[in-house]
XYZ file of C-alpha atoms in Angstrom:
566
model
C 2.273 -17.518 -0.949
C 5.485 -18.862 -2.199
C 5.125 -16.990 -5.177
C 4.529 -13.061 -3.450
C 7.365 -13.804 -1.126
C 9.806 -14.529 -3.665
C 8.901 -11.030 -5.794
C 8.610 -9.292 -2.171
C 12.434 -10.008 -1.884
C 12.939 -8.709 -5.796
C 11.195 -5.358 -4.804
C 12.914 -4.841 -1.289
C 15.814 -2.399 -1.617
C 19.354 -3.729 -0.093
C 19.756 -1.078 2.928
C 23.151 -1.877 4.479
C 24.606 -0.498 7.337
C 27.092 2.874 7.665
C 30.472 1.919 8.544
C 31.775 3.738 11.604
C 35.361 2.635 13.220
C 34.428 1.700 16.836
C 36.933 3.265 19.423
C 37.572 1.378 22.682
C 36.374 2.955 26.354
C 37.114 2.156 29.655
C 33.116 3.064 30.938
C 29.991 1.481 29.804
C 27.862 4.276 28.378
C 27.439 6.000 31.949
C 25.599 3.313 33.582
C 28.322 2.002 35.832
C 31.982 2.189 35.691
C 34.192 -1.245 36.078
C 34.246 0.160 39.708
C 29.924 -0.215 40.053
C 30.119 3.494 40.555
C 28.059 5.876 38.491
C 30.423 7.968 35.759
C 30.677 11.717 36.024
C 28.151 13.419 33.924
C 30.883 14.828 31.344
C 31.588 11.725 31.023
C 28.234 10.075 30.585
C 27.385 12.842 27.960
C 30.462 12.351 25.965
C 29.340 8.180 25.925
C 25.872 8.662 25.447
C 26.631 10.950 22.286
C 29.391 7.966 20.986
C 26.583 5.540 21.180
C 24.783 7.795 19.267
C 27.243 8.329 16.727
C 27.901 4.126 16.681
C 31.440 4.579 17.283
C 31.328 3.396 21.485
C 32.882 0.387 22.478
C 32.722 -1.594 25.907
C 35.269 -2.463 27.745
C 35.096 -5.527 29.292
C 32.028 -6.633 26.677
C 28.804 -6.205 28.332
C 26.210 -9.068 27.867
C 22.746 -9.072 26.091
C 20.645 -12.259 26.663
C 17.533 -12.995 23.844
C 15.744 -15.941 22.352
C 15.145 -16.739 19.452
C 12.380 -18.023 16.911
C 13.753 -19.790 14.214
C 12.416 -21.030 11.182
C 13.790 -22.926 7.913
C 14.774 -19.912 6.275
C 17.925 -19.655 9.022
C 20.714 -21.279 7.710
C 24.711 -21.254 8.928
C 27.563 -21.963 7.569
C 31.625 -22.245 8.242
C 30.384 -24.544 11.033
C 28.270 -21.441 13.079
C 25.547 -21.351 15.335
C 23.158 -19.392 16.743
C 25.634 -18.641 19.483
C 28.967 -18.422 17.430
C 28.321 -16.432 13.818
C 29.863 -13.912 11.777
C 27.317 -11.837 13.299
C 27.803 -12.308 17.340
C 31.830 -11.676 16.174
C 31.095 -8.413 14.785
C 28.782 -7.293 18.096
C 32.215 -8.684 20.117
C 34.818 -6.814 18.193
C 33.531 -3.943 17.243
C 31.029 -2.979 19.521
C 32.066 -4.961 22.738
C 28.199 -6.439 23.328
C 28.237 -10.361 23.701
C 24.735 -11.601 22.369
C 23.907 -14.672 24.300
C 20.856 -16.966 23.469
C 19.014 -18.447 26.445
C 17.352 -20.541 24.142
C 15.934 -21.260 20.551
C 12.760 -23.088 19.324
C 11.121 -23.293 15.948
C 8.599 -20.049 15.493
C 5.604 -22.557 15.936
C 6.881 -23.269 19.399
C 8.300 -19.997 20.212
C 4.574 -18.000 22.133
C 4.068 -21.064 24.234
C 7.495 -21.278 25.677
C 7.078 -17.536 26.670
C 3.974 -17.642 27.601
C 4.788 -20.938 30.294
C 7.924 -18.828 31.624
C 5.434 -15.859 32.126
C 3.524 -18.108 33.980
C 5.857 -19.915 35.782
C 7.600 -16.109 36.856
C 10.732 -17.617 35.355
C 13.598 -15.261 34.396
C 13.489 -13.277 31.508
C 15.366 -12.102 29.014
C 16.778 -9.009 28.572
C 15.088 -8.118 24.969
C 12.909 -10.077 23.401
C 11.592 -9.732 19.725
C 7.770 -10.683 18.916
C 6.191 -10.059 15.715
C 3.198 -11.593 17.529
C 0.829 -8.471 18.386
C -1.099 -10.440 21.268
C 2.136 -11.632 22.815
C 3.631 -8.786 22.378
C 0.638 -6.910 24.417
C 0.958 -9.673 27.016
C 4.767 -8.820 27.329
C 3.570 -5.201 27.326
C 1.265 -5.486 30.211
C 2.915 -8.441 32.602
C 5.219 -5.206 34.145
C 8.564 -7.318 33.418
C 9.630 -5.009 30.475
C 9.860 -1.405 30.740
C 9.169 2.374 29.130
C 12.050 2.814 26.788
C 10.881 6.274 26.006
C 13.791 8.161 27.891
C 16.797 5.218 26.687
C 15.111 5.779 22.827
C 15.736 9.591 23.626
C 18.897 9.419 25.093
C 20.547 7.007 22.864
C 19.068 6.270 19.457
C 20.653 7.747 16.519
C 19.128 10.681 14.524
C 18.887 8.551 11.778
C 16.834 5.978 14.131
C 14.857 8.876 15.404
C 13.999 9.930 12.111
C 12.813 6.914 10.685
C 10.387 5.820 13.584
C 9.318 9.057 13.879
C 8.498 9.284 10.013
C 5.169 8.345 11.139
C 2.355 8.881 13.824
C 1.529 4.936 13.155
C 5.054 3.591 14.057
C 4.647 3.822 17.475
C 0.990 2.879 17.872
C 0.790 -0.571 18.146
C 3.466 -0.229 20.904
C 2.439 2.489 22.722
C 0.096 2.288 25.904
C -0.759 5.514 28.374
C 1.452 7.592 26.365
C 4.831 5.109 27.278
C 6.324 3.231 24.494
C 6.929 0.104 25.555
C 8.671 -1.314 22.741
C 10.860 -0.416 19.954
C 8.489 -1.599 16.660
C 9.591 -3.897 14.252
C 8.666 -3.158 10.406
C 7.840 -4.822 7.059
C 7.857 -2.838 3.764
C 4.835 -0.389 3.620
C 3.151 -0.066 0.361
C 3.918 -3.575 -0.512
C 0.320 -4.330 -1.528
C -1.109 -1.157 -2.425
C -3.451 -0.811 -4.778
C -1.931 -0.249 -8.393
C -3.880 -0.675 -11.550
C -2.441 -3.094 -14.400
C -3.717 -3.458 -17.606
C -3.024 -5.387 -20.778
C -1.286 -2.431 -22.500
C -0.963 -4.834 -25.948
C -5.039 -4.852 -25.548
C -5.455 -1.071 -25.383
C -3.316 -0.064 -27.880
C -4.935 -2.776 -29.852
C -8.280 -1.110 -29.326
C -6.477 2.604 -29.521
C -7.887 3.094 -26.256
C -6.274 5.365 -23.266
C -5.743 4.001 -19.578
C -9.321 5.115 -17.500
C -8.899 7.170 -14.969
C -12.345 7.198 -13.742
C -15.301 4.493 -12.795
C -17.514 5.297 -16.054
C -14.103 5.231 -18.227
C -12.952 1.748 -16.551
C -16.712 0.479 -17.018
C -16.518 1.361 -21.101
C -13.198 -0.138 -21.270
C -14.094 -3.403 -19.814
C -17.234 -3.577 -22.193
C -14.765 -2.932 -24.769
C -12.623 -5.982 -23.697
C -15.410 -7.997 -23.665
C -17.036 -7.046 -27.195
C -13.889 -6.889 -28.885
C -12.111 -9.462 -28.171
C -8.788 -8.062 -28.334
C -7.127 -11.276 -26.610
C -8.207 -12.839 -29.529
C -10.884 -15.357 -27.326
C -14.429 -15.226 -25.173
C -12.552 -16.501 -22.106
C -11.536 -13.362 -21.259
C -11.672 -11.864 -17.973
C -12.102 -7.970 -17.967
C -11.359 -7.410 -14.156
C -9.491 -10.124 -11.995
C -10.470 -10.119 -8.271
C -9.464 -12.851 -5.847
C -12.880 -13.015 -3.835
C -11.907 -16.185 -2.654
C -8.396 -14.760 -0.194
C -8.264 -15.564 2.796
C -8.330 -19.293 3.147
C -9.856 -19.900 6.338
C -10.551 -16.286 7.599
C -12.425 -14.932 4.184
C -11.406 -11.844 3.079
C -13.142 -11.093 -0.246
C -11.842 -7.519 -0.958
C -8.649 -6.715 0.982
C -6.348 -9.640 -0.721
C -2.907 -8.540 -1.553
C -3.436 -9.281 -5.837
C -6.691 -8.376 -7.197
C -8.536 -6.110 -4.363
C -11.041 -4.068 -4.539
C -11.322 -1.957 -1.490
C -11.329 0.871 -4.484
C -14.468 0.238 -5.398
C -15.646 0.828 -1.859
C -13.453 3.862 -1.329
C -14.671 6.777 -2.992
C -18.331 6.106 -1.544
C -17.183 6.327 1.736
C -15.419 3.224 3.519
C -12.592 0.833 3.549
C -14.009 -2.960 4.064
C -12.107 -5.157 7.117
C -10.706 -2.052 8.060
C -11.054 -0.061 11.379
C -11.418 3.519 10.207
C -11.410 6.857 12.347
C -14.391 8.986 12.442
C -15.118 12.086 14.289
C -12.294 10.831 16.912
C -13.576 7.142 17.390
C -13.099 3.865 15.433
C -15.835 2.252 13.234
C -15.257 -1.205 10.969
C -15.528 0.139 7.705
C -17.296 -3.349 7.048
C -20.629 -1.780 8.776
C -20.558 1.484 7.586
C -23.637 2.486 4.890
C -21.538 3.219 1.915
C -20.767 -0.620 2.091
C -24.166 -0.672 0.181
C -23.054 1.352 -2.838
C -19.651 -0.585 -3.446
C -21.117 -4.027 -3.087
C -24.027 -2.921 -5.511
C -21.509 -1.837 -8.302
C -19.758 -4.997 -7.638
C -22.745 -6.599 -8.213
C -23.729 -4.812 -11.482
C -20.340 -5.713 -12.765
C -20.406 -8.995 -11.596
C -23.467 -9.311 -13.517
C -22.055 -7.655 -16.713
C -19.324 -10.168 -16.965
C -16.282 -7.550 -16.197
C -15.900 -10.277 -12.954
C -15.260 -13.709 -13.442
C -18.146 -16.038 -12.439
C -15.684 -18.333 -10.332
C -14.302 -15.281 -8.644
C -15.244 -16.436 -5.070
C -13.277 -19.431 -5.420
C -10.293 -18.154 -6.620
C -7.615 -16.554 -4.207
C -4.336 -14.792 -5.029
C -2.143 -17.954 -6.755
C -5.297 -18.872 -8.527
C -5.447 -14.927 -9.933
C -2.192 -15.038 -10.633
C -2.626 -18.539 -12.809
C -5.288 -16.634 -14.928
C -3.154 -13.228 -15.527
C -0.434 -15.583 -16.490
C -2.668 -17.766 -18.767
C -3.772 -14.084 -20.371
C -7.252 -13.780 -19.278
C -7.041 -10.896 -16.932
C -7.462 -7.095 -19.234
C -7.188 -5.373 -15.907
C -6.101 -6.348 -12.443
C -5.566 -3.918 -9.431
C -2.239 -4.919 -7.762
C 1.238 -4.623 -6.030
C 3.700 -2.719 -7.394
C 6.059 -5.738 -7.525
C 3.374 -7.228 -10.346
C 6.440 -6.271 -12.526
C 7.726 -9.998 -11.839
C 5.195 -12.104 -11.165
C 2.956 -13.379 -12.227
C 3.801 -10.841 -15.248
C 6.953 -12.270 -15.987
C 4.928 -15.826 -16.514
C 2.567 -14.077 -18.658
C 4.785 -13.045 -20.997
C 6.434 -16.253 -21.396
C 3.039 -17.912 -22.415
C 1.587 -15.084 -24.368
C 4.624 -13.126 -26.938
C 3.982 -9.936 -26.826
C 2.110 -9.392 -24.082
C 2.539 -6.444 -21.057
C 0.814 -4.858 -18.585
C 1.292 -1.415 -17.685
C 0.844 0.115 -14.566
C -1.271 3.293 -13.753
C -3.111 5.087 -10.972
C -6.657 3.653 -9.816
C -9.821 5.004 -11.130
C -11.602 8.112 -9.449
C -15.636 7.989 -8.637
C -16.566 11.783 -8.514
C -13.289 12.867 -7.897
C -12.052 10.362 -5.103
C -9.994 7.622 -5.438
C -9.435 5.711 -2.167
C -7.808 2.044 -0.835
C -6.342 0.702 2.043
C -2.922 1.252 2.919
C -0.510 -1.649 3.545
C -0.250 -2.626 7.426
C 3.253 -2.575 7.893
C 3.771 -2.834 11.786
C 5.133 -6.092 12.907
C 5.637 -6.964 16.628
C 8.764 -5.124 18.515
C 11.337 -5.784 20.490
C 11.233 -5.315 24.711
C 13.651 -4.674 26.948
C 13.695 -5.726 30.073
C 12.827 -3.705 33.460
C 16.019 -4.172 35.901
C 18.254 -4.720 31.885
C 21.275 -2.348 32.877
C 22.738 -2.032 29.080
C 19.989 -0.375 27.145
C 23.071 1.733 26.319
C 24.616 -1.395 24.541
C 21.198 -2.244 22.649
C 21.058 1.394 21.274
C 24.665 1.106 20.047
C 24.229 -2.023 18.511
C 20.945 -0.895 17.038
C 21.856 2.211 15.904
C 25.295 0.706 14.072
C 23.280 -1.538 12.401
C 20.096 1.231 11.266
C 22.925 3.263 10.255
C 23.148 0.679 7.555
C 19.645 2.296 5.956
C 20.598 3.915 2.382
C 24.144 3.624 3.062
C 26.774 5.911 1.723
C 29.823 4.481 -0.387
C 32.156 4.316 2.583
C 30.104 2.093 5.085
C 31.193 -1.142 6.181
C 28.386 -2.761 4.691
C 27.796 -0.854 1.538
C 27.866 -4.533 -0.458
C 25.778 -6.263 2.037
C 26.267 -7.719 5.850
C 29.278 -9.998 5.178
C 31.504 -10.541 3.025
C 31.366 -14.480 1.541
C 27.952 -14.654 3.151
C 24.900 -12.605 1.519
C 27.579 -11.208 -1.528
C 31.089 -11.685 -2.745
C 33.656 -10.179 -4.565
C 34.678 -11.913 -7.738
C 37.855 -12.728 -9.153
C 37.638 -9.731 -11.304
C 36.285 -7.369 -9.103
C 32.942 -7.003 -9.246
C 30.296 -7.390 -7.005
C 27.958 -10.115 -6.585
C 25.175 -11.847 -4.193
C 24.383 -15.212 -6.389
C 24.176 -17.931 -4.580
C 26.565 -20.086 -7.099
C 29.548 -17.225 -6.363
C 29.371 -17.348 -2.945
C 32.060 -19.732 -1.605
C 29.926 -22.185 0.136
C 26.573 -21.204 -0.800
C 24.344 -17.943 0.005
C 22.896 -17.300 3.285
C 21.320 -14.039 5.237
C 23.081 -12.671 8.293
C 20.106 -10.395 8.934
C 18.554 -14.087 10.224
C 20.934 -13.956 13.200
C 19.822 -10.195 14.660
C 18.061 -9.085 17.559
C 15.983 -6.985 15.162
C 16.524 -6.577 10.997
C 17.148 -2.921 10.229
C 13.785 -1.450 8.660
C 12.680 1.718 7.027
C 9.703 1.085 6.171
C 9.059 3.946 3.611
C 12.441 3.737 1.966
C 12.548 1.590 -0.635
C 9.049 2.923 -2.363
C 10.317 5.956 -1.791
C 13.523 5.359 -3.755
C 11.840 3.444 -6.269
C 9.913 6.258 -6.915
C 12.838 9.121 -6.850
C 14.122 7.051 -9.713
C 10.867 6.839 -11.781
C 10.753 10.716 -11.353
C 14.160 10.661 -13.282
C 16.120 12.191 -10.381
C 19.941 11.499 -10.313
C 20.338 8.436 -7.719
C 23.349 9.253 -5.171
C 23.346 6.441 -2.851
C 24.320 2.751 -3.323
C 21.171 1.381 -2.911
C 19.504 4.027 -4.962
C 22.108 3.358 -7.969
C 21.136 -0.382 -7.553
C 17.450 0.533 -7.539
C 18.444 2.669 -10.904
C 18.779 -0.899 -12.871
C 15.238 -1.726 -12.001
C 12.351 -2.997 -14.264
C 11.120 0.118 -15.236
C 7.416 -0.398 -15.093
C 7.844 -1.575 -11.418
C 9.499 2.041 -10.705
C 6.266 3.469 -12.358
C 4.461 1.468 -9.842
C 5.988 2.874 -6.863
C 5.950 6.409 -8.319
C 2.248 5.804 -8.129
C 2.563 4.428 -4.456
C 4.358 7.375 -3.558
C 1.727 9.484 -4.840
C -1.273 8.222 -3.634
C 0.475 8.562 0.133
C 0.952 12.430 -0.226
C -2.710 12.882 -2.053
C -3.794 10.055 0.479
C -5.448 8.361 -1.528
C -4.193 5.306 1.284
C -5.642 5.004 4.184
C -4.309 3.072 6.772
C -5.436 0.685 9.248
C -6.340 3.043 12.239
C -6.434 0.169 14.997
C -2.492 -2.105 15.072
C -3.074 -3.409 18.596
C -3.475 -6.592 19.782
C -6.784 -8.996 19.965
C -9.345 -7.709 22.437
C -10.607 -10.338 23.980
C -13.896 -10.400 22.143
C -12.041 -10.842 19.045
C -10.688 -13.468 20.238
C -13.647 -15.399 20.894
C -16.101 -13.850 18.107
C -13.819 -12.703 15.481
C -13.913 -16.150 13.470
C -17.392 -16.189 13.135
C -17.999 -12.525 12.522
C -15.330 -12.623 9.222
C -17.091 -15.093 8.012
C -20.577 -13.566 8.193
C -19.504 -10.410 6.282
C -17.301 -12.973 3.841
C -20.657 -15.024 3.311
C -23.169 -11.703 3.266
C -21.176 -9.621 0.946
C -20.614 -12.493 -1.672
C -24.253 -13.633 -1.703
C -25.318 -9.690 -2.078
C -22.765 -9.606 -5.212
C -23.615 -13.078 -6.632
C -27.691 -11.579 -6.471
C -28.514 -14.661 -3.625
C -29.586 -12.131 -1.515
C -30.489 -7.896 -1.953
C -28.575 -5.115 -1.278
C -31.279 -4.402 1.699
C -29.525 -7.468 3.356
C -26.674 -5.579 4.385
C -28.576 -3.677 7.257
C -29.127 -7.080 8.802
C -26.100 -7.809 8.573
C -25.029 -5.031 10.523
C -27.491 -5.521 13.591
C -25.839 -9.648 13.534
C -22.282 -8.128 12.933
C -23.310 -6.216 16.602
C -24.982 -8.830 18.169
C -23.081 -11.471 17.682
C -19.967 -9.688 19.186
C -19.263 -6.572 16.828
C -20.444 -4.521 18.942
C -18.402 -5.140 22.052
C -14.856 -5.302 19.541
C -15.592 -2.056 18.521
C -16.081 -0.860 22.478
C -13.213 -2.702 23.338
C -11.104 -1.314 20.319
C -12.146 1.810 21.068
C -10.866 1.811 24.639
C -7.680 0.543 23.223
C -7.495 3.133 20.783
C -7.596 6.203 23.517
C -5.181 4.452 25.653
C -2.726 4.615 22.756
C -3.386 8.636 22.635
C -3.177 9.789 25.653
């Protein structure tokens, strides 16, 4: 994975924070007063909309106790902790919120140390980050942390409002009877959508055009393997990683060389809970599963698919695309980097282009990239949800920043970027006076719009004039990875994406069968390909799939699901 993380981090946009002068008052938000009386509503009001705005301060500080998960990533400098940072001095001075740490353990560690103080009806703290969906519903459900529906209303930012409300899904994992319980926590969605890359030195070799359809991709690929435009016989027309998954198979859905495409037009997204007519079905079971594994097959036995496909994951993909095997390989829009970048140094002259995925009859369809992680929870009898909004919303300010914000260049100055000798801007590692490291590390929550940087990425591509910082920086991008996200973008509004429709935790049948299910569709649906068993197998599959458990996830997911509506 070492590989996708580091070209995960070249493809995020730098979204820094707007930088508003914090002003000093004498009330905390209209909670309580110094007194422990409640504030006049004028003055509540005029608080509530300075928290808003990021520009409150308290006075005296008020306290926020967390934990913390840490991992090796999390580094300090100057002599800092966890405790005493750059970081914790900025949420004293400026915003007058002490962050204190009850207590930190490596991420490995962190759900059982919960967990035993859940157990043991130990104090709590008063937020508390998961990106761990079936703590998270634990949390959710013990009745120590609370509805933060009215504090979101009352004190988030419109810029925080807009951004989780971007999106029916960014509440759903956290929502249950119509409360939200948390506030979610984001990666970058679109990350791994599907984007097709081909070996643009092979088609204009062969003076062939891009396909945009199945029976055009199916000529082109018997074209790459005829013609030899590579120059060799080892050629691979279509890389697919049907060995993902390590443990937990997951032949189709892998984030370099998927093929939930193939499935997609016929009717279905595979290891995917899909909504139809109101209820959730695993796209796994669903009869169009039949068509896409039997053109799998019939490529697989055409030699567009590698024999050794099943044992080859993502790395192992990206070995071969590097090596200059792979014509065609559906992938992230970061593919830009790596493993092109390698490819290119083996192979002069080489480049893959990106371009939409082929259409069957008029459809083209894949999964969308899952991009809820976790949230964070505030605490039932927490008094200063006032103090989390304002230190929340100073720091989401920090989305697409303008040129005046305090952390247009980045979080800190002689941290994550310096300023040179002459003046210009830089976040190197080897300019930073004692060595790089990331502030964001030390928050209660990183800062996340999800949509943003595709979205940016993809303003650019269409040639419009960047305005913001982080849109200029964007502006300097590999062009062909702009492409890609133009072609992100698009799919969402033509949806060709469809999204996970189920982001809650484990039911408790998955818990117990899901194991053993994944691997019975990994083992079915490679056999069907591979011709060890027929296409007619798949129907047994499905009455195993419900026997052996399948059938009580999807009751279970389903009851879930309509708790999350209502």
């Amino acid at each position: 994975m070492g590989k996708k993380i580091s070209m995960i981090a070249l493809a995020a946009v730098t979204v820094l924070s707007l930088g508003l002068s914090a002003c000093s008052e004498s009330t905390d938000a209209g909670k309580k007063t110094a007194a422990n009386s409640p504030a006049p509503n004028g003055q509540q009001e005029a608080a509530a909309q300075a928290i808003q705005q990021g520009t409150y301060k308290f006075d005296p500080p008020v306290t926020i106790t967390t934990v913390k998960a840490t991992d090796s990533t999390m580094k300090f400098k100057n002599g800092e902790t966890m405790e005493n940072n750059v970081h914790t001095k900025w949420a004293h001075d400026q915003l007058g919120i002490d962050l204190k740490f009850l207590w930190q353990v490596p991420g490995d560690q962190f759900n059982t140390k919960l967990r035993l103080m859940l157990t043991a009806n130990e104090s709590l703290p008063d937020v508390l980050m998961t990106m761990d969906g079936a703590l998270m519903e634990e949390l959710m459900q013990s009745g120590k942390y609370e509805d933060i529906s009215a504090d979101f209303e009352k004190y988030a930012s419109p810029k925080v409002k807009q951004i989780y409300n971007s999106s029916p899904l960014n509440w759903q994992q956290v929502t249950i009877g119509g409360k939200k319980m948390a506030l979610p926590n984001f990666r970058t969605a679109g990350n791994d959508n599907a984007v097709m890359w081909i070996r643009q030195d092979w088609l204009d070799k062969l003076g062939m055009k891009a396909p945009t359809t199945f029976a055009e991709l199916e000529t082109l690929m018997q074209a790459f393997l005829d013609k030899k435009p590579g120059g060799s016989d080892n050629v691979i027309p279509l890389g697919v990683s049907f060995g993902s998954g390590g443990s937990s198979p997951n032949p189709f859905a892998s984030w370099l060389g998927e093929t939930t495409w193939v499935f997609g037009p016929y009717g279905t997204v595979p290891y995917q809970w899909l909504e139809k007519d109101g209820k959730l079905v695993h796209g796994s079971t669903l009869p169009a599963m039949k068509d896409g594994l039997a053109k799998l097959k019939d490529w697989y036995n055409k030699g567009y698919i590698s024999k050794e496909a099943g044992l080859q994951d993502e790395n192992k993909l990206g070995e071969l695309i590097a090596q200059g095997r792979v014509g065609i390989v559906v992938a992230p829009s970061w593919m830009s980097g790596w493993p092109q970048t390698d490819m290119q140094k083996n192979i002069p002259g080489s480049i893959m282009k990106p371009y939409p995925i082929p259409a069957l009859n008029g459809k083209a369809v894949a999964k969308d990239t899952t991009y809820l992680n976790g949230g964070l929870l505030i605490k039932k009898d927490f008094q200063h949800a006032d103090a989390l909004f304002l230190y929340l919303n100073r720091l989401f300010a920090g989305v697409n920043p303008d040129e005046n914000s305090e952390f247009v260049n980045g979080w800190f100055k002689d941290y994550d970027y310096t300023i040179k000798s002459d003046g210009t801007l830089s976040s190197v590692d080897k300019d930073i006076p004692g060595g790089k490291v990331d502030p964001s590390k030390y928050f209660l929550m990183a800062p996340t719009d999800p949509f943003l940087g595709m979205k940016i990425r993809a303003k650019i591509a269409r040639g419009e004039t960047p305005v913001t910082p982080s849109e200029k920086k964007v502006a300097g991008g590999v062009q062909d990875g702009l492409i890609a996200a133009r072609i992100v973008d698009d799919g969402w509004k033509s949806g060709i994406y469809v999204p996970q429709a189920y982001m809650g935790a484990s039911t408790p049948t998955m818990q117990s069968k899901q194991g053993i299910l994944v691997k019975l569709e990994g083992d079915t649906f490679l056999s069907i390909i591979y011709g060890k068993k027929p296409i007619d197998e798949f129907d047994n599959f499905v009455k195993e799939w419900m026997s052996l458990g399948g059938e009580n996830i999807t009751k279970e997911v389903n009851e879930a699901y309509q708790k999350t509506k209502k």
